[in-house]
Amino acid sequence: MIMAIDKSLRDSAQLFILELNDLRQLVKRFRNEIEAGLHGRESSLKMLPAYVGRPTGEEKGAFIVLDMGGTHVRVMSVRLMGDRNAAIEDIVRHPIPPRLRRGNGESLFDYLAQAVRAFFSSHDIPPRPLAFTFSYPVAQYSLSSGILIRWTKGFTVSGVEGQDVGALLVTALKRAGCADLPFMTLINDTVGTLLAASYRDSTCDMAVILGTGTNACYPERAELLSCPGPFPQGEVIVNLEWGGFSALRRNAYDRLLDRQSPNPGEQRMEKMVSGLYLGELVRLVLCDLMRREKLSPSVTALPLTKPYALTSKHLARLITTCPPGMEDVIELIHHVVTRSARIIASGIIAVVTHQDPTLQNSHTVAVDGALFTGYPGYQDKLEATIAALLPAEKARITLIPEREGSGVGAAVAAAIALYR
Ligand code: BGC
C-alpha cells in the first residue's frame, strides 16, 4: 500500500520535539558549561577570547575586509564615519568551489588572496588596511593571529588545522603580489557581527550566527580572562563556539548524521540546528522510512538519494508551497526546524542571564545568517520560545537582524587596533 506517509513518519517527527521543561534544563546546562569554560574547567564550549572589546562608535577609517564564510568569500571596502555610522562602499562575492573545501590549504588561501587582488584591480582604490573574518574556530593569541583548531561546516582542507590562519593569508597575499596591504586583524564572524551592531547601538551585548553553521559571542569582564589588553572598557569579547555544545539529547538520526560527517563527535549542537544540517536530518528520516515502506511519489520525487542534496532552501520552499500529499513531511520539517529554534533560544537566554542573572537590564542580540534572515517564520519561533521561557522578562531581550555584520565588524576591529 502506498502511504501519503503515515504514523511511522509522525512517530519519527516526535523524536525532534523538545518541551519547555527540556529547554529549562538546557538553559541550566548551557550556563554551567559557560562557567566551566570561562574558568578553565572541562566544557564543550571553547570560550575563546577575541582580544578585542566593543567599540565606542567613534572609530574611523577606510578598510578592506576579506570575509570567508561557509559557502562564500566576500571582499568589501568599508568606511567607518566615526559617528556610529558605517557604510559598505563596495562588495564582491565569490562562491567557494567544492574542490577547495576538500583540497589543500595553499590552494584555498591562494583563492582568498586572488579575490583580494581582483578587488583592487577592478576598483580604483589605494592600498588600505586589511581585516580578515574567518568563520571557523580559531584559538587567538592576539587580534591578528590565531590557530585553526578544527575545520567545521564540512571543510576538510589539509595543512591548515594547527596553523596560524593570519600568517597563511599574509603569505598567500605575498604570492598574489599584494604584499603592500597592511594586515590588521583576524576575527570570527560572530565577533564581527557584535562589533558591527555595537558600533551602531551601544546596548548590543550578544551576537549569534545562524547560517550554514552556528555560533555566538558576548562581551565578558576582561579580568576573568587571562589575555593581555588593553581593553579600554574593561571587557573582552568571548567567542563561545557553541556549535560544539554537547549537553543535548540526540536521537537516532542526529547520531547517524554525526557518524557520517567528516568530523564525528564534534559540533553536536551545530549538527542539530544549523542550515547545513536541517535538510540532511529530514532526508535521513525519509530515507529510513523509504527502506521500510512505499512512500507517495511526491515524497520520493524529493532529492533524497545524495547526502546533503535536500537543503534548508528546499525545506523553506516546501513549507511555503505546501504541495499536496506532503502534509506529514511538512509536519516533520516543522518539528526539525522548531527544535533548532528552541535550542538557539535556550542558548540566547543562557548567555544573556549569564551576563545579567535577574534580567534587570535590556539586552540587544544581533543575529545574522541565512537561516535567521531567510527561513520563513524562524525568527517568530525563536521569539516565541524566549517568550514562553521568560514570560515576565521577554521584553528585555530584543533580537535584531544584522546583515553583513561579520564584514563591517572586521573593519571596526581594524580601526580599534589602529588607534589603541
Ligand atoms: C564555526 C564558528 C562560526 C560559525 C558560524 C561554525 O561552524 O565553528 O567559528 O562562527 O560556524 O559561521
Short mmCIF file of C-alpha atoms and ligand atoms in Angstrom, two decimals:
data_model
loop_
_atom_site.label_atom_id
_atom_site.label_comp_id
_atom_site.label_asym_id
_atom_site.label_seq_id
_atom_site.Cartn_x
_atom_site.Cartn_y
_atom_site.Cartn_z
CA MET A 1 0.00 0.00 0.00
CA ILE A 2 1.27 3.46 -0.91
CA MET A 3 1.20 5.77 2.05
CA ALA A 4 0.98 9.55 1.88
CA ILE A 5 3.27 8.99 4.79
CA ASP A 6 1.81 7.80 7.92
CA LYS A 7 2.13 7.00 11.52
CA SER A 8 5.81 5.97 11.30
CA LEU A 9 6.73 9.36 9.92
CA ARG A 10 4.72 11.06 12.63
CA ASP A 11 6.48 8.86 15.19
CA SER A 12 9.87 9.90 13.78
CA ALA A 13 8.83 13.55 13.80
CA GLN A 14 8.05 13.23 17.54
CA LEU A 15 11.73 12.44 18.15
CA PHE A 16 12.52 16.08 17.38
CA ILE A 17 10.17 17.56 19.98
CA LEU A 18 11.70 19.49 22.87
CA GLU A 19 9.24 20.53 25.59
CA LEU A 20 9.57 23.66 27.73
CA ASN A 21 10.86 21.63 30.66
CA ASP A 22 13.60 20.16 28.48
CA LEU A 23 14.52 23.70 27.48
CA ARG A 24 14.71 24.91 31.08
CA GLN A 25 17.19 22.12 31.77
CA LEU A 26 19.07 23.05 28.64
CA VAL A 27 19.44 26.68 29.77
CA LYS A 28 20.92 25.44 33.07
CA ARG A 29 23.36 23.10 31.33
CA PHE A 30 24.38 25.89 28.97
CA ARG A 31 25.08 28.23 31.88
CA ASN A 32 27.12 25.57 33.67
CA GLU A 33 29.22 24.98 30.57
CA ILE A 34 29.75 28.74 30.10
CA GLU A 35 31.03 28.99 33.70
CA ALA A 36 33.19 25.88 33.36
CA GLY A 37 34.71 27.06 30.06
CA LEU A 38 35.44 30.51 31.45
CA HIS A 39 37.22 29.11 34.49
CA GLY A 40 39.31 26.64 32.53
CA ARG A 41 37.33 23.57 33.60
CA GLU A 42 36.26 20.92 31.12
CA SER A 43 33.50 22.24 28.88
CA SER A 44 32.13 21.66 25.40
CA LEU A 45 32.09 25.46 24.98
CA LYS A 46 35.53 26.72 23.96
CA MET A 47 35.01 30.27 25.31
CA LEU A 48 37.77 31.79 23.15
CA PRO A 49 38.85 35.38 23.90
CA ALA A 50 38.78 37.53 20.76
CA TYR A 51 41.41 40.05 22.02
CA VAL A 52 39.05 42.93 21.32
CA GLY A 53 36.27 44.69 23.25
CA ARG A 54 33.24 46.61 21.99
CA PRO A 55 33.87 49.90 20.15
CA THR A 56 32.99 53.41 21.28
CA GLY A 57 31.32 54.21 17.95
CA GLU A 58 33.87 56.93 17.22
CA GLU A 59 36.32 54.71 15.34
CA LYS A 60 37.03 55.98 11.81
CA GLY A 61 38.75 54.92 8.64
CA ALA A 62 38.57 53.04 5.35
CA PHE A 63 39.37 49.33 5.27
CA ILE A 64 39.33 46.31 3.00
CA VAL A 65 37.65 43.28 4.50
CA LEU A 66 38.08 39.70 3.40
CA ASP A 67 35.25 37.63 4.86
CA MET A 68 35.40 33.84 4.49
CA GLY A 69 32.14 32.12 5.44
CA GLY A 70 30.82 28.60 4.97
CA THR A 71 29.87 28.94 1.31
CA HIS A 72 31.20 32.28 0.07
CA VAL A 73 34.16 34.60 0.25
CA ARG A 74 33.35 38.29 0.20
CA VAL A 75 35.69 41.18 -0.33
CA MET A 76 34.41 44.61 0.60
CA SER A 77 35.54 48.15 1.17
CA VAL A 78 34.11 49.54 4.38
CA ARG A 79 34.16 53.11 5.63
CA LEU A 80 33.62 53.98 9.28
CA MET A 81 32.44 57.54 9.69
CA GLY A 82 33.10 57.86 13.43
CA ASP A 83 29.57 58.84 14.40
CA ARG A 84 28.20 55.29 14.81
CA ASN A 85 27.77 55.17 11.04
CA ALA A 86 29.41 52.64 8.75
CA ALA A 87 28.99 52.06 5.02
CA ILE A 88 29.90 49.19 2.74
CA GLU A 89 31.18 51.08 -0.31
CA ASP A 90 31.52 48.01 -2.48
CA ILE A 91 31.23 44.27 -2.12
CA VAL A 92 32.17 41.34 -4.36
CA ARG A 93 31.10 37.76 -3.57
CA HIS A 94 32.78 34.58 -4.77
CA PRO A 95 31.39 31.09 -4.10
CA ILE A 96 33.90 28.68 -2.54
CA PRO A 97 34.11 25.82 -5.07
CA PRO A 98 33.58 22.34 -3.52
CA ARG A 99 37.06 21.18 -4.63
CA LEU A 100 38.63 23.94 -2.50
CA ARG A 101 36.63 22.87 0.56
CA ARG A 102 38.33 19.48 0.39
CA GLY A 103 41.71 20.42 -1.12
CA ASN A 104 44.89 21.82 0.41
CA GLY A 105 45.49 24.98 2.39
CA GLU A 106 47.73 26.64 -0.18
CA SER A 107 45.04 26.46 -2.91
CA LEU A 108 42.37 27.78 -0.54
CA PHE A 109 44.48 30.71 0.71
CA ASP A 110 45.62 31.50 -2.86
CA TYR A 111 41.93 31.69 -3.81
CA LEU A 112 41.33 34.14 -0.93
CA ALA A 113 44.36 36.26 -1.88
CA GLN A 114 43.33 36.31 -5.55
CA ALA A 115 39.90 37.54 -4.51
CA VAL A 116 41.57 40.47 -2.71
CA ARG A 117 43.82 41.16 -5.67
CA ALA A 118 40.87 41.08 -8.11
CA PHE A 119 39.03 43.56 -5.88
CA PHE A 120 41.90 46.05 -6.11
CA SER A 121 42.28 45.52 -9.86
CA SER A 122 38.62 46.22 -10.52
CA HIS A 123 38.24 49.12 -8.08
CA ASP A 124 40.35 52.21 -8.32
CA ILE A 125 41.38 52.47 -4.66
CA PRO A 126 44.74 52.88 -2.94
CA PRO A 127 46.07 50.10 -0.62
CA ARG A 128 44.19 50.06 2.68
CA PRO A 129 44.49 48.13 5.92
CA LEU A 130 43.11 44.63 5.52
CA ALA A 131 40.85 42.94 8.05
CA PHE A 132 40.09 39.21 7.85
CA THR A 133 36.91 37.49 9.05
CA PHE A 134 37.35 33.73 9.29
CA SER A 135 34.23 31.79 10.33
CA TYR A 136 35.87 28.74 11.94
CA PRO A 137 37.10 28.00 15.47
CA VAL A 138 40.39 29.79 15.99
CA ALA A 139 42.38 29.97 19.24
CA GLN A 140 43.66 33.54 19.02
CA TYR A 141 46.80 34.73 20.71
CA SER A 142 46.48 38.33 19.51
CA LEU A 143 44.00 40.37 17.47
CA SER A 144 45.90 39.47 14.31
CA SER A 145 46.89 35.85 14.86
CA GLY A 146 45.44 32.54 15.90
CA ILE A 147 45.47 28.87 15.02
CA LEU A 148 42.62 26.97 13.43
CA ILE A 149 41.52 24.34 15.97
CA ARG A 150 39.36 22.19 13.65
CA TRP A 151 37.52 22.74 10.41
CA THR A 152 33.72 22.73 10.65
CA LYS A 153 30.79 23.00 8.18
CA GLY A 154 32.05 20.12 6.01
CA PHE A 155 35.51 21.60 5.24
CA THR A 156 38.41 19.14 5.24
CA VAL A 157 41.20 21.32 3.78
CA SER A 158 44.62 19.83 4.59
CA GLY A 159 47.52 21.72 6.15
CA VAL A 160 45.52 24.41 7.95
CA GLU A 161 44.45 22.90 11.29
CA GLY A 162 47.01 23.86 13.93
CA GLN A 163 48.35 26.69 11.72
CA ASP A 164 48.13 30.46 12.14
CA VAL A 165 45.48 31.45 9.59
CA GLY A 166 46.54 35.12 9.70
CA ALA A 167 50.08 34.11 8.70
CA LEU A 168 48.77 31.78 5.96
CA LEU A 169 46.82 34.69 4.50
CA VAL A 170 49.79 37.08 4.65
CA THR A 171 51.97 34.54 2.81
CA ALA A 172 49.30 33.97 0.16
CA LEU A 173 48.88 37.74 -0.29
CA LYS A 174 52.62 38.00 -0.97
CA ARG A 175 52.33 35.21 -3.57
CA ALA A 176 49.46 37.15 -5.17
CA GLY A 177 51.55 40.35 -5.34
CA CYS A 178 49.61 42.14 -2.57
CA ALA A 179 52.46 42.44 -0.07
CA ASP A 180 51.77 46.17 0.37
CA LEU A 181 48.48 45.66 2.23
CA PRO A 182 48.91 46.15 5.99
CA PHE A 183 47.28 43.10 7.57
CA MET A 184 45.46 44.25 10.69
CA THR A 185 43.07 41.85 12.30
CA LEU A 186 41.69 38.33 12.38
CA ILE A 187 38.22 37.84 13.83
CA ASN A 188 35.42 35.29 13.96
CA ASP A 189 32.15 36.13 12.16
CA THR A 190 30.16 36.29 15.42
CA VAL A 191 32.67 38.77 16.80
CA GLY A 192 32.32 40.83 13.61
CA THR A 193 28.55 40.82 13.99
CA LEU A 194 28.76 42.02 17.60
CA LEU A 195 31.32 44.72 16.71
CA ALA A 196 29.21 45.98 13.78
CA ALA A 197 25.99 46.03 15.81
CA SER A 198 27.53 47.64 18.89
CA TYR A 199 29.31 50.25 16.74
CA ARG A 200 25.80 51.46 15.90
CA ASP A 201 24.00 50.60 19.13
CA SER A 202 25.80 50.52 22.47
CA THR A 203 23.14 48.29 24.08
CA CYS A 204 24.03 45.32 21.87
CA ASP A 205 25.64 42.68 24.08
CA MET A 206 25.40 39.42 22.20
CA ALA A 207 25.71 38.20 18.62
CA VAL A 208 24.52 34.97 17.07
CA ILE A 209 25.16 33.44 13.66
CA LEU A 210 22.52 31.11 12.28
CA GLY A 211 23.57 30.18 8.80
CA THR A 212 25.49 27.23 7.37
CA GLY A 213 26.95 26.93 10.88
CA THR A 214 26.03 28.45 14.20
CA ASN A 215 27.88 30.30 16.95
CA ALA A 216 27.58 33.14 19.47
CA CYS A 217 29.69 35.67 21.35
CA TYR A 218 29.27 38.29 24.09
CA PRO A 219 31.43 40.81 25.98
CA GLU A 220 32.93 39.42 29.20
CA ARG A 221 34.73 41.21 32.04
CA ALA A 222 38.38 41.22 30.98
CA GLU A 223 39.63 40.37 34.49
CA LEU A 224 38.05 36.92 34.18
CA LEU A 225 40.22 36.01 31.21
CA SER A 226 43.94 35.73 31.04
CA CYS A 227 44.56 37.65 27.86
CA PRO A 228 46.61 40.83 27.51
CA GLY A 229 44.68 44.04 26.64
CA PRO A 230 44.50 46.91 26.71
CA PHE A 231 40.71 46.78 26.81
CA PRO A 232 39.60 50.38 27.40
CA GLN A 233 36.09 49.40 28.50
CA GLY A 234 37.41 46.57 30.68
CA GLU A 235 35.76 43.90 28.59
CA VAL A 236 36.82 41.39 26.02
CA ILE A 237 34.55 39.61 23.56
CA VAL A 238 34.35 35.86 24.08
CA ASN A 239 33.60 33.50 21.19
CA LEU A 240 31.64 30.59 22.68
CA GLU A 241 31.94 28.25 19.67
CA TRP A 242 28.54 27.00 20.78
CA GLY A 243 28.23 24.74 17.75
CA GLY A 244 30.30 22.32 19.86
CA PHE A 245 27.89 22.34 22.82
CA SER A 246 27.30 18.69 23.62
CA ALA A 247 24.96 18.53 26.64
CA LEU A 248 22.00 17.78 24.36
CA ARG A 249 19.82 14.71 23.97
CA ARG A 250 20.33 13.30 20.48
CA ASN A 251 18.03 10.94 18.60
CA ALA A 252 18.99 8.12 16.21
CA TYR A 253 19.02 10.48 13.20
CA ASP A 254 21.28 13.01 14.94
CA ARG A 255 23.70 10.19 15.72
CA LEU A 256 23.56 8.84 12.16
CA LEU A 257 24.23 12.29 10.67
CA ASP A 258 27.14 12.74 13.07
CA ARG A 259 28.68 9.34 12.24
CA GLN A 260 28.52 10.03 8.51
CA SER A 261 30.00 13.54 8.82
CA PRO A 262 33.69 14.40 8.27
CA ASN A 263 34.02 15.37 11.97
CA PRO A 264 32.16 12.70 14.03
CA GLY A 265 31.61 13.59 17.67
CA GLU A 266 32.23 17.29 17.07
CA GLN A 267 29.89 20.25 16.58
CA ARG A 268 26.99 18.31 18.09
CA MET A 269 24.73 21.29 18.58
CA GLU A 270 25.59 22.71 15.15
CA LYS A 271 24.54 19.41 13.56
CA MET A 272 21.12 19.69 15.26
CA VAL A 273 20.41 23.31 14.45
CA SER A 274 22.28 24.96 11.58
CA GLY A 275 21.39 25.48 7.93
CA LEU A 276 23.85 22.94 6.56
CA TYR A 277 22.25 20.09 8.51
CA LEU A 278 18.46 20.61 8.77
CA GLY A 279 17.72 19.28 5.26
CA GLU A 280 20.03 16.34 5.84
CA LEU A 281 18.19 15.38 9.06
CA VAL A 282 14.88 15.40 7.17
CA ARG A 283 16.46 13.39 4.33
CA LEU A 284 17.79 10.76 6.76
CA VAL A 285 14.33 10.28 8.31
CA LEU A 286 12.68 9.95 4.87
CA CYS A 287 15.35 7.53 3.58
CA ASP A 288 14.92 5.40 6.67
CA LEU A 289 11.16 5.18 6.12
CA MET A 290 11.62 4.53 2.40
CA ARG A 291 13.59 1.41 3.21
CA ARG A 292 10.63 0.10 5.20
CA GLU A 293 7.59 1.42 3.36
CA LYS A 294 6.45 2.59 -0.01
CA LEU A 295 6.13 6.34 0.11
CA SER A 296 3.98 8.54 -2.12
CA PRO A 297 5.53 9.71 -5.42
CA SER A 298 5.53 13.34 -4.29
CA VAL A 299 7.83 12.34 -1.41
CA THR A 300 10.13 10.08 -3.43
CA ALA A 301 10.48 12.87 -6.02
CA LEU A 302 12.42 14.91 -3.43
CA PRO A 303 16.23 14.87 -3.82
CA LEU A 304 16.78 12.03 -1.34
CA THR A 305 19.45 9.83 -2.87
CA LYS A 306 22.54 12.01 -2.38
CA PRO A 307 23.70 13.13 1.08
CA TYR A 308 23.07 16.84 1.69
CA ALA A 309 21.05 17.13 -1.56
CA LEU A 310 17.96 18.18 0.41
CA THR A 311 18.85 21.65 1.68
CA SER A 312 17.31 24.21 4.03
CA LYS A 313 16.25 26.10 0.90
CA HIS A 314 14.19 23.04 -0.17
CA LEU A 315 12.62 22.91 3.29
CA ALA A 316 11.74 26.62 3.10
CA ARG A 317 10.16 26.11 -0.33
CA LEU A 318 8.14 23.10 0.85
CA ILE A 319 6.71 24.86 3.87
CA THR A 320 5.79 27.88 1.76
CA THR A 321 4.18 25.98 -1.11
CA CYS A 322 2.67 23.06 0.90
CA PRO A 323 2.38 20.65 -2.07
CA PRO A 324 -0.50 18.16 -1.81
CA GLY A 325 0.39 14.77 -0.31
CA MET A 326 3.25 16.26 1.71
CA GLU A 327 1.38 17.18 4.90
CA ASP A 328 3.32 14.74 7.08
CA VAL A 329 6.68 15.73 5.57
CA ILE A 330 5.81 19.33 6.34
CA GLU A 331 4.99 18.32 9.90
CA LEU A 332 8.41 16.64 10.14
CA ILE A 333 10.12 19.77 8.79
CA HIS A 334 8.17 21.83 11.30
CA HIS A 335 9.48 19.73 14.22
CA VAL A 336 13.08 19.69 12.96
CA VAL A 337 13.16 23.48 12.45
CA THR A 338 11.27 24.22 15.67
CA ARG A 339 13.79 22.14 17.62
CA SER A 340 16.57 24.20 16.05
CA ALA A 341 14.93 27.49 17.08
CA ARG A 342 14.24 26.18 20.59
CA ILE A 343 17.83 25.13 21.17
CA ILE A 344 19.06 28.50 19.92
CA ALA A 345 16.55 30.37 22.12
CA SER A 346 17.81 28.43 25.15
CA GLY A 347 21.40 29.35 24.28
CA ILE A 348 20.48 33.03 23.95
CA ILE A 349 18.75 33.00 27.35
CA ALA A 350 21.74 31.26 28.91
CA VAL A 351 24.21 33.85 27.59
CA VAL A 352 22.04 36.84 28.47
CA THR A 353 21.28 35.56 32.00
CA HIS A 354 24.95 34.73 32.48
CA GLN A 355 25.58 38.45 31.98
CA ASP A 356 22.54 39.66 33.90
CA PRO A 357 21.08 36.84 36.08
CA THR A 358 17.91 38.67 37.11
CA LEU A 359 17.40 40.42 33.79
CA GLN A 360 17.49 43.90 35.29
CA ASN A 361 18.55 45.50 32.01
CA SER A 362 17.55 45.43 28.37
CA HIS A 363 19.65 43.36 26.01
CA THR A 364 20.01 43.53 22.26
CA VAL A 365 21.08 40.41 20.41
CA ALA A 366 22.36 40.89 16.84
CA VAL A 367 21.64 37.91 14.63
CA ASP A 368 22.89 37.12 11.15
CA GLY A 369 22.86 34.12 8.83
CA ALA A 370 20.53 32.78 6.15
CA LEU A 371 18.53 30.55 8.48
CA PHE A 372 17.51 33.53 10.61
CA THR A 373 17.08 36.06 7.85
CA GLY A 374 15.78 33.74 5.10
CA TYR A 375 13.82 30.83 6.60
CA PRO A 376 10.13 31.79 6.83
CA GLY A 377 8.98 32.04 10.43
CA TYR A 378 12.34 31.17 12.05
CA GLN A 379 12.60 34.45 13.94
CA ASP A 380 9.00 34.02 15.18
CA LYS A 381 9.79 30.56 16.53
CA LEU A 382 12.86 31.93 18.30
CA GLU A 383 10.95 34.83 19.85
CA ALA A 384 8.02 32.61 20.82
CA THR A 385 10.39 30.28 22.70
CA ILE A 386 12.08 33.16 24.51
CA ALA A 387 8.62 34.47 25.48
CA ALA A 388 7.50 31.03 26.69
CA LEU A 389 10.61 30.60 28.83
CA LEU A 390 10.66 34.16 30.17
CA PRO A 391 7.03 35.34 30.16
CA ALA A 392 7.67 38.23 32.55
CA GLU A 393 11.02 39.38 31.17
CA LYS A 394 10.66 38.66 27.45
CA ALA A 395 10.65 42.36 26.55
CA ARG A 396 14.17 42.64 27.99
CA ILE A 397 15.62 40.64 25.09
CA THR A 398 15.39 42.12 21.59
CA LEU A 399 16.66 40.28 18.54
CA ILE A 400 17.84 42.45 15.66
CA PRO A 401 18.92 41.22 12.24
CA GLU A 402 22.46 42.35 11.41
CA ARG A 403 23.19 41.72 7.73
CA GLU A 404 26.81 41.76 6.56
CA GLY A 405 27.85 42.46 10.16
CA SER A 406 30.72 40.00 10.01
CA GLY A 407 32.37 42.19 7.36
CA VAL A 408 31.66 45.63 8.82
CA GLY A 409 32.76 44.35 12.24
CA ALA A 410 36.14 43.33 10.86
CA ALA A 411 36.67 46.96 9.82
CA VAL A 412 35.66 48.07 13.34
CA ALA A 413 38.23 45.66 14.81
CA ALA A 414 40.91 47.04 12.48
CA ALA A 415 40.05 50.62 13.49
CA ILE A 416 40.27 49.66 17.19
CA ALA A 417 43.67 48.05 16.54
CA LEU A 418 44.97 51.10 14.64
CA TYR A 419 44.05 53.68 17.26
CA ARG A 420 44.59 51.92 20.53
C1 BGC B 1 32.28 27.78 13.35
C2 BGC B 1 32.21 29.14 14.01
C3 BGC B 1 31.39 30.09 13.19
C4 BGC B 1 30.03 29.50 12.91
C5 BGC B 1 29.14 30.41 12.10
C6 BGC B 1 30.88 27.30 13.00
O1 BGC B 1 30.95 26.13 12.23
O2 BGC B 1 32.89 26.83 14.19
O3 BGC B 1 33.52 29.65 14.22
O4 BGC B 1 31.27 31.29 13.89
O5 BGC B 1 30.18 28.27 12.23
O6 BGC B 1 29.70 30.71 10.87
#
